[in-house]
Each structure stands twice: as C-alpha cells, then as structure tokens.
GROMACS .gro file of C-alpha atoms in nm:
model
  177
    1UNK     CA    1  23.228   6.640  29.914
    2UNK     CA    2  22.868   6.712  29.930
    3UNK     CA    3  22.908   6.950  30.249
    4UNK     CA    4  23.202   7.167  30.002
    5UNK     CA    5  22.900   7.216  29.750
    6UNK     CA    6  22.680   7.305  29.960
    7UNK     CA    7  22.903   7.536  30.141
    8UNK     CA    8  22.995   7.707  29.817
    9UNK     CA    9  22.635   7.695  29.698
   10UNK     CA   10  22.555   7.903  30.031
   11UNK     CA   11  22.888   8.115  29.999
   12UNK     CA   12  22.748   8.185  29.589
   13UNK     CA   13  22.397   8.274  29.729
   14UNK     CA   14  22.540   8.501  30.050
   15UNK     CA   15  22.745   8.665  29.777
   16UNK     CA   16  22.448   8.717  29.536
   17UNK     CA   17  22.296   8.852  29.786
   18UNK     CA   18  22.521   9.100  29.937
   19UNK     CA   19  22.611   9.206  29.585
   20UNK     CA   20  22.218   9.256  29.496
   21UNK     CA   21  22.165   9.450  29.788
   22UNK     CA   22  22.508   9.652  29.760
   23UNK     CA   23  22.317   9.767  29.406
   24UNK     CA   24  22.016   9.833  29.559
   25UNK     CA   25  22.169  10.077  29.822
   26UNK     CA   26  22.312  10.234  29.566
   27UNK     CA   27  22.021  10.299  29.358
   28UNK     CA   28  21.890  10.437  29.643
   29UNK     CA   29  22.151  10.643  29.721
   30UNK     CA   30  22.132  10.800  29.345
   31UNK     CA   31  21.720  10.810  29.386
   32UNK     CA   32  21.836  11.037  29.705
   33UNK     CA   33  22.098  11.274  29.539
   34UNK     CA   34  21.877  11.329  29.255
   35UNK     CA   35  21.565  11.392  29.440
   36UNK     CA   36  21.782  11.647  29.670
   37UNK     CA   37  21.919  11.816  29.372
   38UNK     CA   38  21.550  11.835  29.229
   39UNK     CA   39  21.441  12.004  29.583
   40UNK     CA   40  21.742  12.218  29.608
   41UNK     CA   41  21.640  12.332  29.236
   42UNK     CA   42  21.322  12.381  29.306
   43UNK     CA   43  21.353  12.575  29.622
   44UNK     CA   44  21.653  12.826  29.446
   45UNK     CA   45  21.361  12.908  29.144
   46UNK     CA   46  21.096  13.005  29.410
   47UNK     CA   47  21.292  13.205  29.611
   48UNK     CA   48  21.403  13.362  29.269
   49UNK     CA   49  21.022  13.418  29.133
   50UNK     CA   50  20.913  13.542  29.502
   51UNK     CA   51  20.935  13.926  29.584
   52UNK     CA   52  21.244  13.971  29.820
   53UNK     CA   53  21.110  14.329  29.933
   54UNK     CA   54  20.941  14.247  30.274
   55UNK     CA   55  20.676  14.561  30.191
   56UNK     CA   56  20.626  14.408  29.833
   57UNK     CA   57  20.556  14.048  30.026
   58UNK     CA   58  20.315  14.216  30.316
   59UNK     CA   59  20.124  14.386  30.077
   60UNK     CA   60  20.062  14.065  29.910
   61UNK     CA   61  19.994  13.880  30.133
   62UNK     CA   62  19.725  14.123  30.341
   63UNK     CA   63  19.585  14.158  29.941
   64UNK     CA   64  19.548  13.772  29.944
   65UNK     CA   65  19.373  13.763  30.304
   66UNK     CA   66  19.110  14.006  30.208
   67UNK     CA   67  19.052  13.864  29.852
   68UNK     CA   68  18.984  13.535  30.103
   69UNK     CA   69  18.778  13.690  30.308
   70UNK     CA   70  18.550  13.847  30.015
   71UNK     CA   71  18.586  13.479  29.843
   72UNK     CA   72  18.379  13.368  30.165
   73UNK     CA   73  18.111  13.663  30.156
   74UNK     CA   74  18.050  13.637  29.776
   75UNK     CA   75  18.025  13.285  29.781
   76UNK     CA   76  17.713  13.354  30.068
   77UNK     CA   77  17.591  13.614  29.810
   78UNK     CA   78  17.573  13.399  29.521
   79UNK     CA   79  17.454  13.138  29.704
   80UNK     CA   80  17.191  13.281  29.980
   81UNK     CA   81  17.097  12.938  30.127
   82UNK     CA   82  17.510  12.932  30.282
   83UNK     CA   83  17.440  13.219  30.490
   84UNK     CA   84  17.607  13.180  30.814
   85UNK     CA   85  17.615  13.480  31.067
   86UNK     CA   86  17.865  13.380  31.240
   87UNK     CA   87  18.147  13.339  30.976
   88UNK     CA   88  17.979  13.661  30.785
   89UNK     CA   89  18.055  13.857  31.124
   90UNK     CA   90  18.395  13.652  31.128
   91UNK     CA   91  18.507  13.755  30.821
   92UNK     CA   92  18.377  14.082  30.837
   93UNK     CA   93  18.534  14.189  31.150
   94UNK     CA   94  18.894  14.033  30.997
   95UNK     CA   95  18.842  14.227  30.677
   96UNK     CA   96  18.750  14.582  30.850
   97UNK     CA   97  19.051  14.548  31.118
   98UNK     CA   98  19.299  14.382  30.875
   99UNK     CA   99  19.190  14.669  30.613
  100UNK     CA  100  19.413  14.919  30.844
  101UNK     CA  101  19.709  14.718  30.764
  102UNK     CA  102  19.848  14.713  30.400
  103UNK     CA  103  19.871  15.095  30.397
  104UNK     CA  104  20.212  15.148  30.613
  105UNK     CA  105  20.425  14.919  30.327
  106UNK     CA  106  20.354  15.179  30.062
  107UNK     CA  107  20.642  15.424  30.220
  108UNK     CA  108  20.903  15.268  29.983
  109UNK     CA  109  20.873  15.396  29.632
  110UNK     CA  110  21.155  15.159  29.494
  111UNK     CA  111  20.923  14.863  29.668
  112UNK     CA  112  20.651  14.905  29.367
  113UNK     CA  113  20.540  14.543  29.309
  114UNK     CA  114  20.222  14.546  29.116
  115UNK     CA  115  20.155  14.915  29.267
  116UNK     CA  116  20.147  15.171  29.011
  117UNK     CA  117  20.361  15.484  29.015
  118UNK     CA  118  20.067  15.689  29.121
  119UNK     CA  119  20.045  15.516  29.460
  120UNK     CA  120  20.333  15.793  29.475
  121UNK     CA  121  20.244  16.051  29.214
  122UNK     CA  122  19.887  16.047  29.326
  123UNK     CA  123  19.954  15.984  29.691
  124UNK     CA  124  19.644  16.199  29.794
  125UNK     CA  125  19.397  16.029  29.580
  126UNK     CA  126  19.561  15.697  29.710
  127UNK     CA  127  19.561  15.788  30.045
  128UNK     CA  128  19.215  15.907  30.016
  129UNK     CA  129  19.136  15.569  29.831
  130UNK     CA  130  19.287  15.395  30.098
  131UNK     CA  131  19.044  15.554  30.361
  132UNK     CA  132  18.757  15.473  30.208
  133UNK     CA  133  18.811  15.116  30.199
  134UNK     CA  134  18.880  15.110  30.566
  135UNK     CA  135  18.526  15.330  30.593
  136UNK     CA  136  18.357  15.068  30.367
  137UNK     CA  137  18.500  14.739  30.581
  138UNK     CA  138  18.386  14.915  30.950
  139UNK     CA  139  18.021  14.998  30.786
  140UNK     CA  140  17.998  14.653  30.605
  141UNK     CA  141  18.146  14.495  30.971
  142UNK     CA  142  17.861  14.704  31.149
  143UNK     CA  143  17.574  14.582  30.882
  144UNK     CA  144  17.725  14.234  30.928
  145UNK     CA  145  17.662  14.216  31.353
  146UNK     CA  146  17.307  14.239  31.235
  147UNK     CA  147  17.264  14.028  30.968
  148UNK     CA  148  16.984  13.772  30.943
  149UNK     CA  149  17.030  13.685  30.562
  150UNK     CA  150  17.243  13.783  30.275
  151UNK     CA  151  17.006  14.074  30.206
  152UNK     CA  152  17.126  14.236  30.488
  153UNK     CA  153  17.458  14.293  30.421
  154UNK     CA  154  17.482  14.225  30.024
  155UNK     CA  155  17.511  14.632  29.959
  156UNK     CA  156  17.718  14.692  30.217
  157UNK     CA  157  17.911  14.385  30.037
  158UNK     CA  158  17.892  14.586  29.729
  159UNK     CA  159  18.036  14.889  29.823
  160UNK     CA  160  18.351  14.682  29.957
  161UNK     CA  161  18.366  14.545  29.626
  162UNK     CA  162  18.365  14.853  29.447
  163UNK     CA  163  18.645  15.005  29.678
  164UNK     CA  164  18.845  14.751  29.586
  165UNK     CA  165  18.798  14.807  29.209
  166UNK     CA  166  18.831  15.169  29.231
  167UNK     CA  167  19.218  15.150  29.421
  168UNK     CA  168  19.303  14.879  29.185
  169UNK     CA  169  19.229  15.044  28.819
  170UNK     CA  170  19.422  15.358  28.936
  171UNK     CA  171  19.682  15.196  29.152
  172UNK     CA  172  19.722  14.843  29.045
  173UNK     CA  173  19.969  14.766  28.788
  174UNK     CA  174  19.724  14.570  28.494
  175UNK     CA  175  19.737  14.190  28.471
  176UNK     CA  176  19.805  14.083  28.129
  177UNK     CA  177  19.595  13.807  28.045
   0.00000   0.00000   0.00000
C-alpha cells in the first residue's frame, strides 16, 4: 500500500510538473509573438518615417558625415588643450574629399528632402555655393597638414563654417523648432 502512495505521490508531482512547465513554455511562447509583433511594428514605422528616395538618403547621410567631422574640429576649437594633428588632418582630409560628393544627388527635382526649391530655381547660385564649400574644405585641409595648434587652422575652420551657413539659409528647407 505504501509503494501505491508513493507512486501516485510521484505520478501527482511528475504531473505538476509537466503541467507547470507546459505553462511556462507557453508564456514564453506569447513573450515571443508579442515581442516579434513589437519588432515587426517597429521596423514597418521606421521604414515609413525614413526617406525612400536613395538621393534624399545620400544627401543625408554625406550632410551627417560632415556635420561629424566639424563636431570633431569645433570641439578642438572650443577646447584648445584637445588639439590633435593627426585627427585634425584626419578629419580634414575626409571633409575636403567627401565635400565633392553630395552635389551629384541634387539632379532629381521631385527628390527635394529638406532642399529648398531654389537648389533648382537658383541652380547657379547653388552650384556656385556648392563650389565654394569644396574651395573652403581643400584650403582648410591644406592649413590643417600644418597645424601645430588650434590657432592654426581655427579661420580656416571658420570659413567652413560659414559655407555651410550660407548654402543652408538659401537652400535648406527651415527647421521648425
């Protein structure tokens, strides 16, 4: 008699336990199609919110590189005692070959973006915009090959800087803060 009890206690715990586990695999198995349905959510909204034009995305993404690249150099301007020649010349050889690039995915009028019409109203004043910032990177790369302290290049810096601000109030659509 006392081996039957303690065969059905074992049976009764065995069961438990399946049973407990069986619950646990399938809260698992919920955890899993809800975190799949979260990610599959999640990865239709960014593809929604993300330009689909590949000019539109280049652009961007060149844009983004050089506003990097200046991050660097103005972070050694306002803070002299980070100079460091070699990432100055680094960044300022990326900056005056990459600053050839963006130019090309401005063919596309229907591909504005952020660009303002007069990237194609105005296309001499933007090309000639355009120019200058490429002149402006190859004199600030030159000043940079030299540089022995943030002095050195910091105007050259400035010009870059004010390239940059001159293309964008003309032919950068306004953020609206």
């Amino acid at each position: 008699m006392e081996q039957v009890l303690t065969s059905k206690v074992l049976t009764s715990q065995v069961l438990t336990s399946i049973v407990s586990k069986n619950k646990a695999l399938k809260f698992i198995s919920l955890k899993a199609m809800i975190g799949t349905t979260l990610m599959s959510a999640v990865l239709a909204l960014s593809a929604c919110s993300s330009p689909v034009d590949p000019d539109i995305k280049a652009r961007q993404d060149i844009m983004k590189s050089y506003g990097d690249a200046m991050g660097i150099m103005g972070g050694m301007v306002k803070a002299p005692d980070t100079f460091d020649a070699a990432l100055l010349k680094d960044q300022t050889s990326y900056l005056a070959e990459a600053s050839k690039s963006p130019w090309v995915h401005f063919g596309n009028a229907e591909s504005m973006g952020n660009a303002t019409e007069a990237v194609w109203s105005d296309n001499e004043t933007f090309v000639a915009e355009s120019e200058k910032f490429q002149q402006v990177t190859a004199d600030l790369d030159m000043v940079a090959q030299t540089a022995t302290s943030v002095d050195d290049f910091k105007p050259a810096f400035g010009e870059v800087g004010a390239s940059c601000k001159s293309c964008h109030t003309e032919f950068k659509v306004k953020d609206s803060d």
